CSV table of C-alpha atoms in Angstrom, one decimal:
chain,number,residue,atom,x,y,z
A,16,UNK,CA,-28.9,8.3,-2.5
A,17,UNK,CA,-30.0,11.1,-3.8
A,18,UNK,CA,-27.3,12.2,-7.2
A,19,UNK,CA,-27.1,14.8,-9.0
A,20,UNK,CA,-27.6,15.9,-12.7
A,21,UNK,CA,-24.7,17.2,-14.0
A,22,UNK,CA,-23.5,16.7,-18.0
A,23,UNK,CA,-19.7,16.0,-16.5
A,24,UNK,CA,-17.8,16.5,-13.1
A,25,UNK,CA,-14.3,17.4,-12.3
A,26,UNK,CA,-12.6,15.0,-10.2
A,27,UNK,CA,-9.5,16.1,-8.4
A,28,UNK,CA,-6.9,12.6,-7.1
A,29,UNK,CA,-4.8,13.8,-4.3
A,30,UNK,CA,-1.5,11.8,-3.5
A,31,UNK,CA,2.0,12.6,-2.3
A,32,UNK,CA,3.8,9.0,-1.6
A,33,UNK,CA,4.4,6.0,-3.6
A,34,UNK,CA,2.0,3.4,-2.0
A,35,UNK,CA,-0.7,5.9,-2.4
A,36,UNK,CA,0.9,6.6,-6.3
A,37,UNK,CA,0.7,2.9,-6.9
A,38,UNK,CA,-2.6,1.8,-5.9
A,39,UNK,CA,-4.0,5.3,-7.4
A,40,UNK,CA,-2.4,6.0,-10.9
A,41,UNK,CA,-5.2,2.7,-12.2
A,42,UNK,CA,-8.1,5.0,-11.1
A,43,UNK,CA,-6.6,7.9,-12.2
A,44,UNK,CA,-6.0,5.9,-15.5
A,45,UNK,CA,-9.7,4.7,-15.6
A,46,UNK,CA,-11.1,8.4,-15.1
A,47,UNK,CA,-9.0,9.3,-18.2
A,48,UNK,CA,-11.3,6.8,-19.9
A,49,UNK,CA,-14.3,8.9,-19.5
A,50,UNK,CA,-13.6,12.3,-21.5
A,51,UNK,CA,-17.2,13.0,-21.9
A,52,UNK,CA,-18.6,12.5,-18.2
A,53,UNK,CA,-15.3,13.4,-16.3
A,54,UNK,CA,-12.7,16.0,-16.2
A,55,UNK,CA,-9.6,14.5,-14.4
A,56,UNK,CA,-7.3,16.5,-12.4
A,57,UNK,CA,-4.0,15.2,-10.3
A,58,UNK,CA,-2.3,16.9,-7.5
A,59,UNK,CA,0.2,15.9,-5.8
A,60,UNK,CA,2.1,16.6,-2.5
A,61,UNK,CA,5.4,15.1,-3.0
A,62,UNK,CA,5.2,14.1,0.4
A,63,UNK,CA,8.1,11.2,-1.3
A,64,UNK,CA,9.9,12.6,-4.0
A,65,UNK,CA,12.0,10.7,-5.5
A,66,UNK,CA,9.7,7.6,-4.8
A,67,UNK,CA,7.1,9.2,-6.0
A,68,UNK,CA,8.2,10.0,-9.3
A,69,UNK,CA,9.3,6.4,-10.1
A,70,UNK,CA,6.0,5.6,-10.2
A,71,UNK,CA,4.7,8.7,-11.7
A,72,UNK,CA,7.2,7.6,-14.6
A,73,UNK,CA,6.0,3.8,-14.9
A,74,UNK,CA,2.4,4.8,-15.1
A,75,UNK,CA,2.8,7.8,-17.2
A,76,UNK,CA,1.0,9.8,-15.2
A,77,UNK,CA,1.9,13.8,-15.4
A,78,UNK,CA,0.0,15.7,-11.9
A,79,UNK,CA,-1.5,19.1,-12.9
A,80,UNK,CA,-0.4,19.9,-9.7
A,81,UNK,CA,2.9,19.2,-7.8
A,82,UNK,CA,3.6,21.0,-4.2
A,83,UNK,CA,6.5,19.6,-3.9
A,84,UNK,CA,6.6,20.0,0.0
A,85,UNK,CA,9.7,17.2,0.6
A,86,UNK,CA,11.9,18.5,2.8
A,87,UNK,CA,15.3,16.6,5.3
A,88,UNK,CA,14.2,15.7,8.2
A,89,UNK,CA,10.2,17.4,8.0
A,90,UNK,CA,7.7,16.0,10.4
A,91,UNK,CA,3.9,15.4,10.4
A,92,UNK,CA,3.4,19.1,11.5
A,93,UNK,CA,6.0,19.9,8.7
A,94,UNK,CA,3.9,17.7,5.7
A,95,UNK,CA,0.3,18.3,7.2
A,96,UNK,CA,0.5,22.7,7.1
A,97,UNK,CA,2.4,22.6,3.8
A,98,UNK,CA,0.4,20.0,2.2
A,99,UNK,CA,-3.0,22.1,3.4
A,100,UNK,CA,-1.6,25.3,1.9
A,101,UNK,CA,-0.8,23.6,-0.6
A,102,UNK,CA,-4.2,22.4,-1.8
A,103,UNK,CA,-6.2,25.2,-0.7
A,104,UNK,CA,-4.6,27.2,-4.0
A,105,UNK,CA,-5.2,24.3,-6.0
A,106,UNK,CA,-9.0,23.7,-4.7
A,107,UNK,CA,-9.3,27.4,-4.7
A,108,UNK,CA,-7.8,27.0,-8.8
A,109,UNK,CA,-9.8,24.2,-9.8
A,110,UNK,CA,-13.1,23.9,-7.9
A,111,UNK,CA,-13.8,20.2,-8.1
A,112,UNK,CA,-17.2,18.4,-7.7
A,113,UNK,CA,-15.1,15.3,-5.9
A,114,UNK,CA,-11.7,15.2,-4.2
A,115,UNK,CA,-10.3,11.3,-4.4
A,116,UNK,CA,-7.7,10.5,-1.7
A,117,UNK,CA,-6.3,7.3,-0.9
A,118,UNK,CA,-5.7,5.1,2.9
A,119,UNK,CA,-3.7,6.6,5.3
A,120,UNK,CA,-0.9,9.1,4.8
A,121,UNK,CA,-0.4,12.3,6.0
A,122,UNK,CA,-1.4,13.3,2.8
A,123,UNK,CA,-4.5,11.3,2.4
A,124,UNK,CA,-6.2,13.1,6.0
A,125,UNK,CA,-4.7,16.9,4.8
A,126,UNK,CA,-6.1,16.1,1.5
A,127,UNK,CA,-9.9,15.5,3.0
A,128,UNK,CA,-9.5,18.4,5.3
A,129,UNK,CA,-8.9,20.9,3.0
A,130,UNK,CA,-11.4,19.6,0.8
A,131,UNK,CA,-13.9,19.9,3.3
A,132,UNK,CA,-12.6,23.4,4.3
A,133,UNK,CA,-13.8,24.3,0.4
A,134,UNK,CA,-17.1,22.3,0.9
A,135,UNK,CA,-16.0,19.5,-1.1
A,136,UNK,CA,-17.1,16.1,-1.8
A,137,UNK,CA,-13.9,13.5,-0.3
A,138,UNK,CA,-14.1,9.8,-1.9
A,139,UNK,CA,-11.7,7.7,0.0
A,140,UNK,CA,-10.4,4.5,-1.6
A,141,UNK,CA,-9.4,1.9,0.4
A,142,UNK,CA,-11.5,3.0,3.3
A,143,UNK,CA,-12.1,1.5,5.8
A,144,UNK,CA,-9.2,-0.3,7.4
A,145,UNK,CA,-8.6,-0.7,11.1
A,146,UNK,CA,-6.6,-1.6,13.8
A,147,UNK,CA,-8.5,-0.4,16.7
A,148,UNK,CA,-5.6,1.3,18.1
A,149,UNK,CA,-5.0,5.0,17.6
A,150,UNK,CA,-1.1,4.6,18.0
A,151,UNK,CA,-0.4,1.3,16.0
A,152,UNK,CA,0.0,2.0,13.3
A,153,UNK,CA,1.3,5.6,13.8
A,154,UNK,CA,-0.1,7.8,12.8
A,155,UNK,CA,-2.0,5.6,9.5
A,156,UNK,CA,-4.9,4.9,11.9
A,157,UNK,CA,-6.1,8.2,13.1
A,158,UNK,CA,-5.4,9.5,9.2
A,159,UNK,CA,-7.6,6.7,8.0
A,160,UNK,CA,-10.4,7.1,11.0
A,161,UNK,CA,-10.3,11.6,10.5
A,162,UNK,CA,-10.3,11.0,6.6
A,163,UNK,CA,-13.7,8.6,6.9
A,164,UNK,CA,-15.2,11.3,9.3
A,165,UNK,CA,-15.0,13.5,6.3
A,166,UNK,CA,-15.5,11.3,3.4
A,167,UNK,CA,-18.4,11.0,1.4
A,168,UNK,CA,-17.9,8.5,-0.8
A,169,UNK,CA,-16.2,5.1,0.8
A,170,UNK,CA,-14.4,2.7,-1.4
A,171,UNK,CA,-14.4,-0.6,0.5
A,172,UNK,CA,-11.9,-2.9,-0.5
A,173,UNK,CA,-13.0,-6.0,1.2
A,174,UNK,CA,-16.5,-7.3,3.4
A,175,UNK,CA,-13.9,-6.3,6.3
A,176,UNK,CA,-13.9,-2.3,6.2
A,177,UNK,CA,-17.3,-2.7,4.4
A,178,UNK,CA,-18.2,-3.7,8.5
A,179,UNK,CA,-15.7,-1.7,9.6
A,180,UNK,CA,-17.5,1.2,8.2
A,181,UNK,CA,-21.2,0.3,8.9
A,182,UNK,CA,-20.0,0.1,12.4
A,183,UNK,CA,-19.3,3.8,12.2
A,184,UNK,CA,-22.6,4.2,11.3
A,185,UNK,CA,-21.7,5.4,8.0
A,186,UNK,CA,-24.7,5.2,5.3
A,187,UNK,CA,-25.0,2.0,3.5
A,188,UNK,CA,-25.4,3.0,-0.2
A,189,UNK,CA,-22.1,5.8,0.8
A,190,UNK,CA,-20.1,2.3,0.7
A,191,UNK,CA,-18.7,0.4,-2.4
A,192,UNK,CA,-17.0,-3.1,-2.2
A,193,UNK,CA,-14.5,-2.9,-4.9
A,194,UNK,CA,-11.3,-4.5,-4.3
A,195,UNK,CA,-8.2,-3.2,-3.5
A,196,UNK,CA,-6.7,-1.2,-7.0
A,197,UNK,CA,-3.0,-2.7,-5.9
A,198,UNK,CA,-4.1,-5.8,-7.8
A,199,UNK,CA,-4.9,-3.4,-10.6
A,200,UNK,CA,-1.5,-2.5,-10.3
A,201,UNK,CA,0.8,-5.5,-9.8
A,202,UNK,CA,-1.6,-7.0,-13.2
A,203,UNK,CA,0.3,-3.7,-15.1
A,204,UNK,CA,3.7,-4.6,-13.6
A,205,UNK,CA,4.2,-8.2,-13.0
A,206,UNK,CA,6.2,-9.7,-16.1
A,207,UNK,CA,7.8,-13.0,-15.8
A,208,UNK,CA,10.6,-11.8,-18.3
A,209,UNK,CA,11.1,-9.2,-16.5
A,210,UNK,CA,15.2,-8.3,-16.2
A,211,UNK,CA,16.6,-7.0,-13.0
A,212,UNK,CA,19.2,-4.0,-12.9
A,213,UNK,CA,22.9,-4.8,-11.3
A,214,UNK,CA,21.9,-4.0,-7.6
A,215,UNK,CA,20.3,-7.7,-8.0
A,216,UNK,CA,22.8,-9.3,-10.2
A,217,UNK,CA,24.4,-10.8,-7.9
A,218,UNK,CA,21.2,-13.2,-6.2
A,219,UNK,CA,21.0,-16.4,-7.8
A,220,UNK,CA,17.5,-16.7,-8.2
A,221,UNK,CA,17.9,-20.3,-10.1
A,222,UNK,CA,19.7,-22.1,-7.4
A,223,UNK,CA,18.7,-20.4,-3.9
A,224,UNK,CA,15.1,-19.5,-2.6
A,225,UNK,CA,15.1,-15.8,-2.0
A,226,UNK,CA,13.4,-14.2,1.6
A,227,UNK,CA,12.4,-10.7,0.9
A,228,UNK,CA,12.7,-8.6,3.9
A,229,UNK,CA,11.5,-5.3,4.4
A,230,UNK,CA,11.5,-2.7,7.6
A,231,UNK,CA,10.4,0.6,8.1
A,232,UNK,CA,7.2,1.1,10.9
A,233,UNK,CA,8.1,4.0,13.0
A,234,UNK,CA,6.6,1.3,16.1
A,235,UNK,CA,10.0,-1.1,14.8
A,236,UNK,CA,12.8,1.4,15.1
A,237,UNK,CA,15.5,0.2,17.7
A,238,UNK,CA,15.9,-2.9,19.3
A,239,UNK,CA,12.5,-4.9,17.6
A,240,UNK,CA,13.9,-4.5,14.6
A,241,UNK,CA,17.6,-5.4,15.7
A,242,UNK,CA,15.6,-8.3,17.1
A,243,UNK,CA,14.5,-9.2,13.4
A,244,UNK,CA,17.8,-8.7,11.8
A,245,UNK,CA,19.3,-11.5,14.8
A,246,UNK,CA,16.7,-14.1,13.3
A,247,UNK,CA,17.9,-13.5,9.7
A,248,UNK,CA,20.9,-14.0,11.0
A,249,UNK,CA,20.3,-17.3,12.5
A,250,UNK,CA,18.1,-18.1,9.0
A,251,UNK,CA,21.2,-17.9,6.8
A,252,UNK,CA,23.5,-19.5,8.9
A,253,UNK,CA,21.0,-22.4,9.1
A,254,UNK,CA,19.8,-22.8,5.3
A,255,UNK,CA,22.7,-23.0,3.1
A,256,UNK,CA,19.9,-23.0,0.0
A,257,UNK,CA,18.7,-19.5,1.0
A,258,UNK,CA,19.5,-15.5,0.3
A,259,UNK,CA,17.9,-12.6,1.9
A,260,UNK,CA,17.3,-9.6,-0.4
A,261,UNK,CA,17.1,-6.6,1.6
A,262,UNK,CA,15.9,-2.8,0.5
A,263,UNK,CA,16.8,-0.9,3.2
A,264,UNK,CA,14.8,2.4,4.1
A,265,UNK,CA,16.1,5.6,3.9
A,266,UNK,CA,15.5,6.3,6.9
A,267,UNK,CA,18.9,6.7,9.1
A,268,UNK,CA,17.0,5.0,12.7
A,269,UNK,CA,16.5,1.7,10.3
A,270,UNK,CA,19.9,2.1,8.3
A,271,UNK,CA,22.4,1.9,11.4
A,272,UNK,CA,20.9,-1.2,13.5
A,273,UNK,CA,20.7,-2.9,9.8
A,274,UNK,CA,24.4,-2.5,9.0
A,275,UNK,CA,25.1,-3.4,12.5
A,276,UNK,CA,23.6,-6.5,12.6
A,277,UNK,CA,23.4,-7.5,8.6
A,278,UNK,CA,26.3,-5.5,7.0
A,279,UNK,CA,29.0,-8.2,5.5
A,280,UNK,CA,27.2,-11.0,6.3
A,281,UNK,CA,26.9,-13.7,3.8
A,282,UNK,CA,24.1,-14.2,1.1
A,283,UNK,CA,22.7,-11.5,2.4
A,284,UNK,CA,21.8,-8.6,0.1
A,285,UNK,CA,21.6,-4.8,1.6
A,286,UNK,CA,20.7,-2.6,-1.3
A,287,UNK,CA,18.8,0.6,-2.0
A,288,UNK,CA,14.9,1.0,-2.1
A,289,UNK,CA,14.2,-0.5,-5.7
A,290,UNK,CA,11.4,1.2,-7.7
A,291,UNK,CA,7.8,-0.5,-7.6
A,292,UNK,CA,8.3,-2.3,-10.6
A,293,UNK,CA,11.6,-4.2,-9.8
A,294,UNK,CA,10.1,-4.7,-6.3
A,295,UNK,CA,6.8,-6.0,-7.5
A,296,UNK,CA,8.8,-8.5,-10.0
A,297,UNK,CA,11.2,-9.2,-6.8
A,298,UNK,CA,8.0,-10.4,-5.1
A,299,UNK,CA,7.2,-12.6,-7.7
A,300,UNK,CA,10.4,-14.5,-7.8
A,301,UNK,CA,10.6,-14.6,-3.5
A,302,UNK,CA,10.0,-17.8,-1.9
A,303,UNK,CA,9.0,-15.8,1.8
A,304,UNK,CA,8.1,-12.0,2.4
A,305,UNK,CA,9.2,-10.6,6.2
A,306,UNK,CA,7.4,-7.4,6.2
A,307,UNK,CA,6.2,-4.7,8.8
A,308,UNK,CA,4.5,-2.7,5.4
A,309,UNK,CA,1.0,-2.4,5.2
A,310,UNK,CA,0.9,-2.8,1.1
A,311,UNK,CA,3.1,-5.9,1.2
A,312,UNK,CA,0.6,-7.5,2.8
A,313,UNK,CA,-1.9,-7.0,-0.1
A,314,UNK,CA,0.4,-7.4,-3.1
A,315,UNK,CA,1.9,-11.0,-1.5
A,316,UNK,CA,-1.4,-12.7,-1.7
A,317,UNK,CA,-2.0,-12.2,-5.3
A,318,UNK,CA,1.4,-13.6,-6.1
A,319,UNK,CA,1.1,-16.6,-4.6
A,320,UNK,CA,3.6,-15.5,-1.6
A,321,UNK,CA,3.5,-16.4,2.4
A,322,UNK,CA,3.8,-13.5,4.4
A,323,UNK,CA,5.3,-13.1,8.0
A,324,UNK,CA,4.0,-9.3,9.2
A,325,UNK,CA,6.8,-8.1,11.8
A,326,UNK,CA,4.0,-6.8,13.5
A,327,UNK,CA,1.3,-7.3,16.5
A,328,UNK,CA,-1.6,-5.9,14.8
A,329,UNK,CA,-2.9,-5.3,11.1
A,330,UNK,CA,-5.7,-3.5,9.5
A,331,UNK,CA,-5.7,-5.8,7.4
A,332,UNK,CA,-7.1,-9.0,8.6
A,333,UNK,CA,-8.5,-10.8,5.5
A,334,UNK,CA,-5.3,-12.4,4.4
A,335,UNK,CA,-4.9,-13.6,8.0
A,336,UNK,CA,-8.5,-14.7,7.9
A,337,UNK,CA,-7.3,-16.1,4.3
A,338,UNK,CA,-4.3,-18.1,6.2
A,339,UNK,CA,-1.7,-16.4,3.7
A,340,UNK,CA,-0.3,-13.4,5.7
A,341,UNK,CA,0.4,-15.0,9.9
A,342,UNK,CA,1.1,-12.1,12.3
A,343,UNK,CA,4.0,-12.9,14.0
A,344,UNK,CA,5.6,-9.4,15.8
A,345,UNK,CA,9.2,-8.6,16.0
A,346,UNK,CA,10.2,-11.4,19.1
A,347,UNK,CA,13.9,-12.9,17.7
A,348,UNK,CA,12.9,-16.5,18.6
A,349,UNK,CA,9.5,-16.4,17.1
A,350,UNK,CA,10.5,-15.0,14.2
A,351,UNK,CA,13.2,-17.7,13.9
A,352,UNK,CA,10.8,-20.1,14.1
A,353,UNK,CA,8.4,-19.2,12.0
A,354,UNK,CA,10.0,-18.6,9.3
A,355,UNK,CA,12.1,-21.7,9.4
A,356,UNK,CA,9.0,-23.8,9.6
A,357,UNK,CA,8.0,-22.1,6.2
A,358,UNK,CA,11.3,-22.8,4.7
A,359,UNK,CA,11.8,-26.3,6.2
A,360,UNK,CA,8.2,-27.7,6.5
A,361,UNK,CA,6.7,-27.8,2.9
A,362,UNK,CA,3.1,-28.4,3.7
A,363,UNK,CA,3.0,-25.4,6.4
A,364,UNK,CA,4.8,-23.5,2.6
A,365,UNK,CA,2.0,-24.9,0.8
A,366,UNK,CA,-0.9,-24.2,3.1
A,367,UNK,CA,0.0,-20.4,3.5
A,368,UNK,CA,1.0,-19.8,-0.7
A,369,UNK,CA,-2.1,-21.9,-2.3
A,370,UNK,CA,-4.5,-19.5,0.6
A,371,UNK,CA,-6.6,-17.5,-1.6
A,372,UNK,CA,-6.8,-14.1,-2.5
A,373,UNK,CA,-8.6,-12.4,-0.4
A,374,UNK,CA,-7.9,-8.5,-2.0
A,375,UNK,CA,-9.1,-8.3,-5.6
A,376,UNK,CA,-9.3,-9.5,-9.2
A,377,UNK,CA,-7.7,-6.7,-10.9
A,378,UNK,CA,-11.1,-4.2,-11.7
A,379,UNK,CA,-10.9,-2.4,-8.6
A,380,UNK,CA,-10.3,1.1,-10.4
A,381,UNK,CA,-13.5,0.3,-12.8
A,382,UNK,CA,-15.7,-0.1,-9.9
A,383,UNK,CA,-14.6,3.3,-8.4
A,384,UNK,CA,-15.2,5.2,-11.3
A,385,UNK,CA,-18.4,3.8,-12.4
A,386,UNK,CA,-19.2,4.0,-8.6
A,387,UNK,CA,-18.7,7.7,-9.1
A,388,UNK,CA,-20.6,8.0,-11.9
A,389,UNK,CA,-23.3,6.5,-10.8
A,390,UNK,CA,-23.5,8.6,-7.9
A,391,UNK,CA,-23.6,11.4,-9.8
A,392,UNK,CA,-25.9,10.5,-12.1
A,393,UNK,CA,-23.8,9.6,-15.6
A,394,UNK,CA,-25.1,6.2,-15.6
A,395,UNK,CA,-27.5,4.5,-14.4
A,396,UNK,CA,-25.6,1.1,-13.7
A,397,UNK,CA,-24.5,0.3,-10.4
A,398,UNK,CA,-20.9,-1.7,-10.0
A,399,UNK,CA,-20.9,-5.4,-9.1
A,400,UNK,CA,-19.2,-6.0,-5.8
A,401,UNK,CA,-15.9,-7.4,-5.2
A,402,UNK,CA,-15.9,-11.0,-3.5
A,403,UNK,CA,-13.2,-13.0,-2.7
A,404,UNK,CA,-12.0,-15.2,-5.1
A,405,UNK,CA,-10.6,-18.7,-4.5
């Protein structure tokens, strides 16, 4: 690969939700690190607001740039114009050498398009990921497939979307292995004495094994989900030993079948989204994760926690591969049974939480930014690759 000469380069980090503000405030954090070879600059959408800026606040990271585009009840059309408008005054502003955008939100794909409207250079970290199926999930695949199209730069964060991408016949030496930088991130935020707020005062975390549920995928609203909440049901009222802990989504669709089927039932917990850093410690003290989210599925592993994805398909296959995330849709019987086998059967419990990690060791972020700077010529050292630890 042919890279430039340049004394320093201005790298611009585009982001608008909290998964993408988790996994990139460590890079954002590693570019500061470079004063004399980089010039950092962060924009963000807002796509979230309020989420976003929980995490903007735990990584004390201030954007140069907020569009603030939130609005009740907006729609992809909604985010996609206003976030593109958005960043053509800020590209137009600041005139970057690289544009750094992140998976598979709305924001992510109107981030590389308007950079390559302005003829810039997109990095994508955590590139790579597929499902195979434009419509599952909705509408994360096509953002992630559109946003490789453009990108330049592809930050792999397993073997996985390393193949993923070379089977898209993108260039070899465009693609670094580096990990996934939500290990960065749960190694910042993890702390054993960490002290939950009141919302969780009332879980007893010394004498009952917690099961973390969480529900949001656009492919889940209705009756799948209602399907879920049936086997939690059946769950508690099986296992006296056992509490669910449930943040429910904002999202109304998600909010009414939940109160419907969970609302006053016993040892079960129906409270607010909680910021990533209670969540992350919440992981840490679960005994099982139920989850239909993408970064769960990641951050789980690391901590040592089985995983059963309310879900048919994943682009993230490694910790299946791994044996500590089992796919097991949104069918009330199966999920029954599943999880009871992991709360009843300690073997099968042991088998799925000893699995190893199959996501990263914690220097993702260094490998992206001396992967950038090798490219461009500010050193002359390659970064190792990422391989799976055990």
């Amino acid at each position: 690969m042919t890279k430039s000469k340049k004394r320093s380069i201005k790298v611009m980090t585009v982001f608008g939700t909290r998964p993408e503000a988790i996994k990139m405030a460590p890079v954002v954090i590693e570019l500061a690190k470079f004063p004399d070879d980089i010039v950092p600059v962060v924009a963000v959408t807002a796509q979230h607001r309020e989420m976003l800026d929980q995490v903007l606040h735990l990584f004390d990271i201030r954007p140069d740039y907020d569009l603030d585009i939130m609005a009740a009840g907006q729609t992809l059309f909604d985010i996609t114009i206003k976030a593109m408008r958005g960043l053509d005054g800020v590209l137009t502003a600041e005139h970057p050498d690289l544009v750094l955008v992140h998976g598979d939100t709305t924001t992510t794909f109107a981030g590389a398009l308007a950079a390559y409207y302005h003829q810039t250079a997109v990095g994508h970290v955590e590139a790579g990921l597929r499902t195979h199926n434009k419509y599952s999930p909705f509408p994360e695949e096509m953002n992630r497939h559109l946003t490789g199209a453009i990108a330049d730069l592809h930050f792999a964060p397993t073997d996985t979307s390393e193949k993923n991408l070379l089977a898209e016949n993108v260039p070899t030496d465009h693609i670094y292995v580096t990990g996934n930088t939500v290990i960065d991130a749960l190694h910042h935020t993890v702390n054993e004495e960490f002290s939950f707020d009141p919302a969780l005062s009332k879980i007893n975390f010394h004498h009952h094994r917690i099961v973390l549920v969480t529900t949001h995928r656009r492919e889940n609203l209705g009756e799948p989900m209602r399907h879920v909440y049936k086997a939690l049901k059946r769950l508690i009222d099986e296992l006296s030993d056992i509490e669910v802990v449930f943040p429910v989504h904002k999202n109304p669709k998600v909010r009414e079948v939940v109160e419907q089927e969970l609302g006053g039932v016993e040892r079960v917990h129906l409270i607010d989204p909680l910021d990533y850093e209670p969540f992350a410690n919440l992981m840490h003290r679960s005994t099982l994760i139920l989850t239909d989210s993408g970064g769960v599925q990641e951050e789980a592993p690391a901590l040592g926690k089985p995983v059963l994805v309310l879900r048919d398909t994943t682009e993230r296959p490694e910790a299946v591969a791994a044996g500590t995330v089992k796919l097991i849709g949104t069918d009330m019987d199966r999920v029954y049974g599943e999880a009871y086998r992991l709360l009843t059967d300690s073997k099968e419990y042991s088998r799925m939480a000893e699995s190893c990690n199959p996501y990263g060791d914690g220097h993702a972020a260094r490998r992206i930014v001396q992967a950038i700077r090798y490219h461009y010529g500010l050193t002359e050292e390659k970064p190792d690759r990422f391989t799976m630890t055990k």
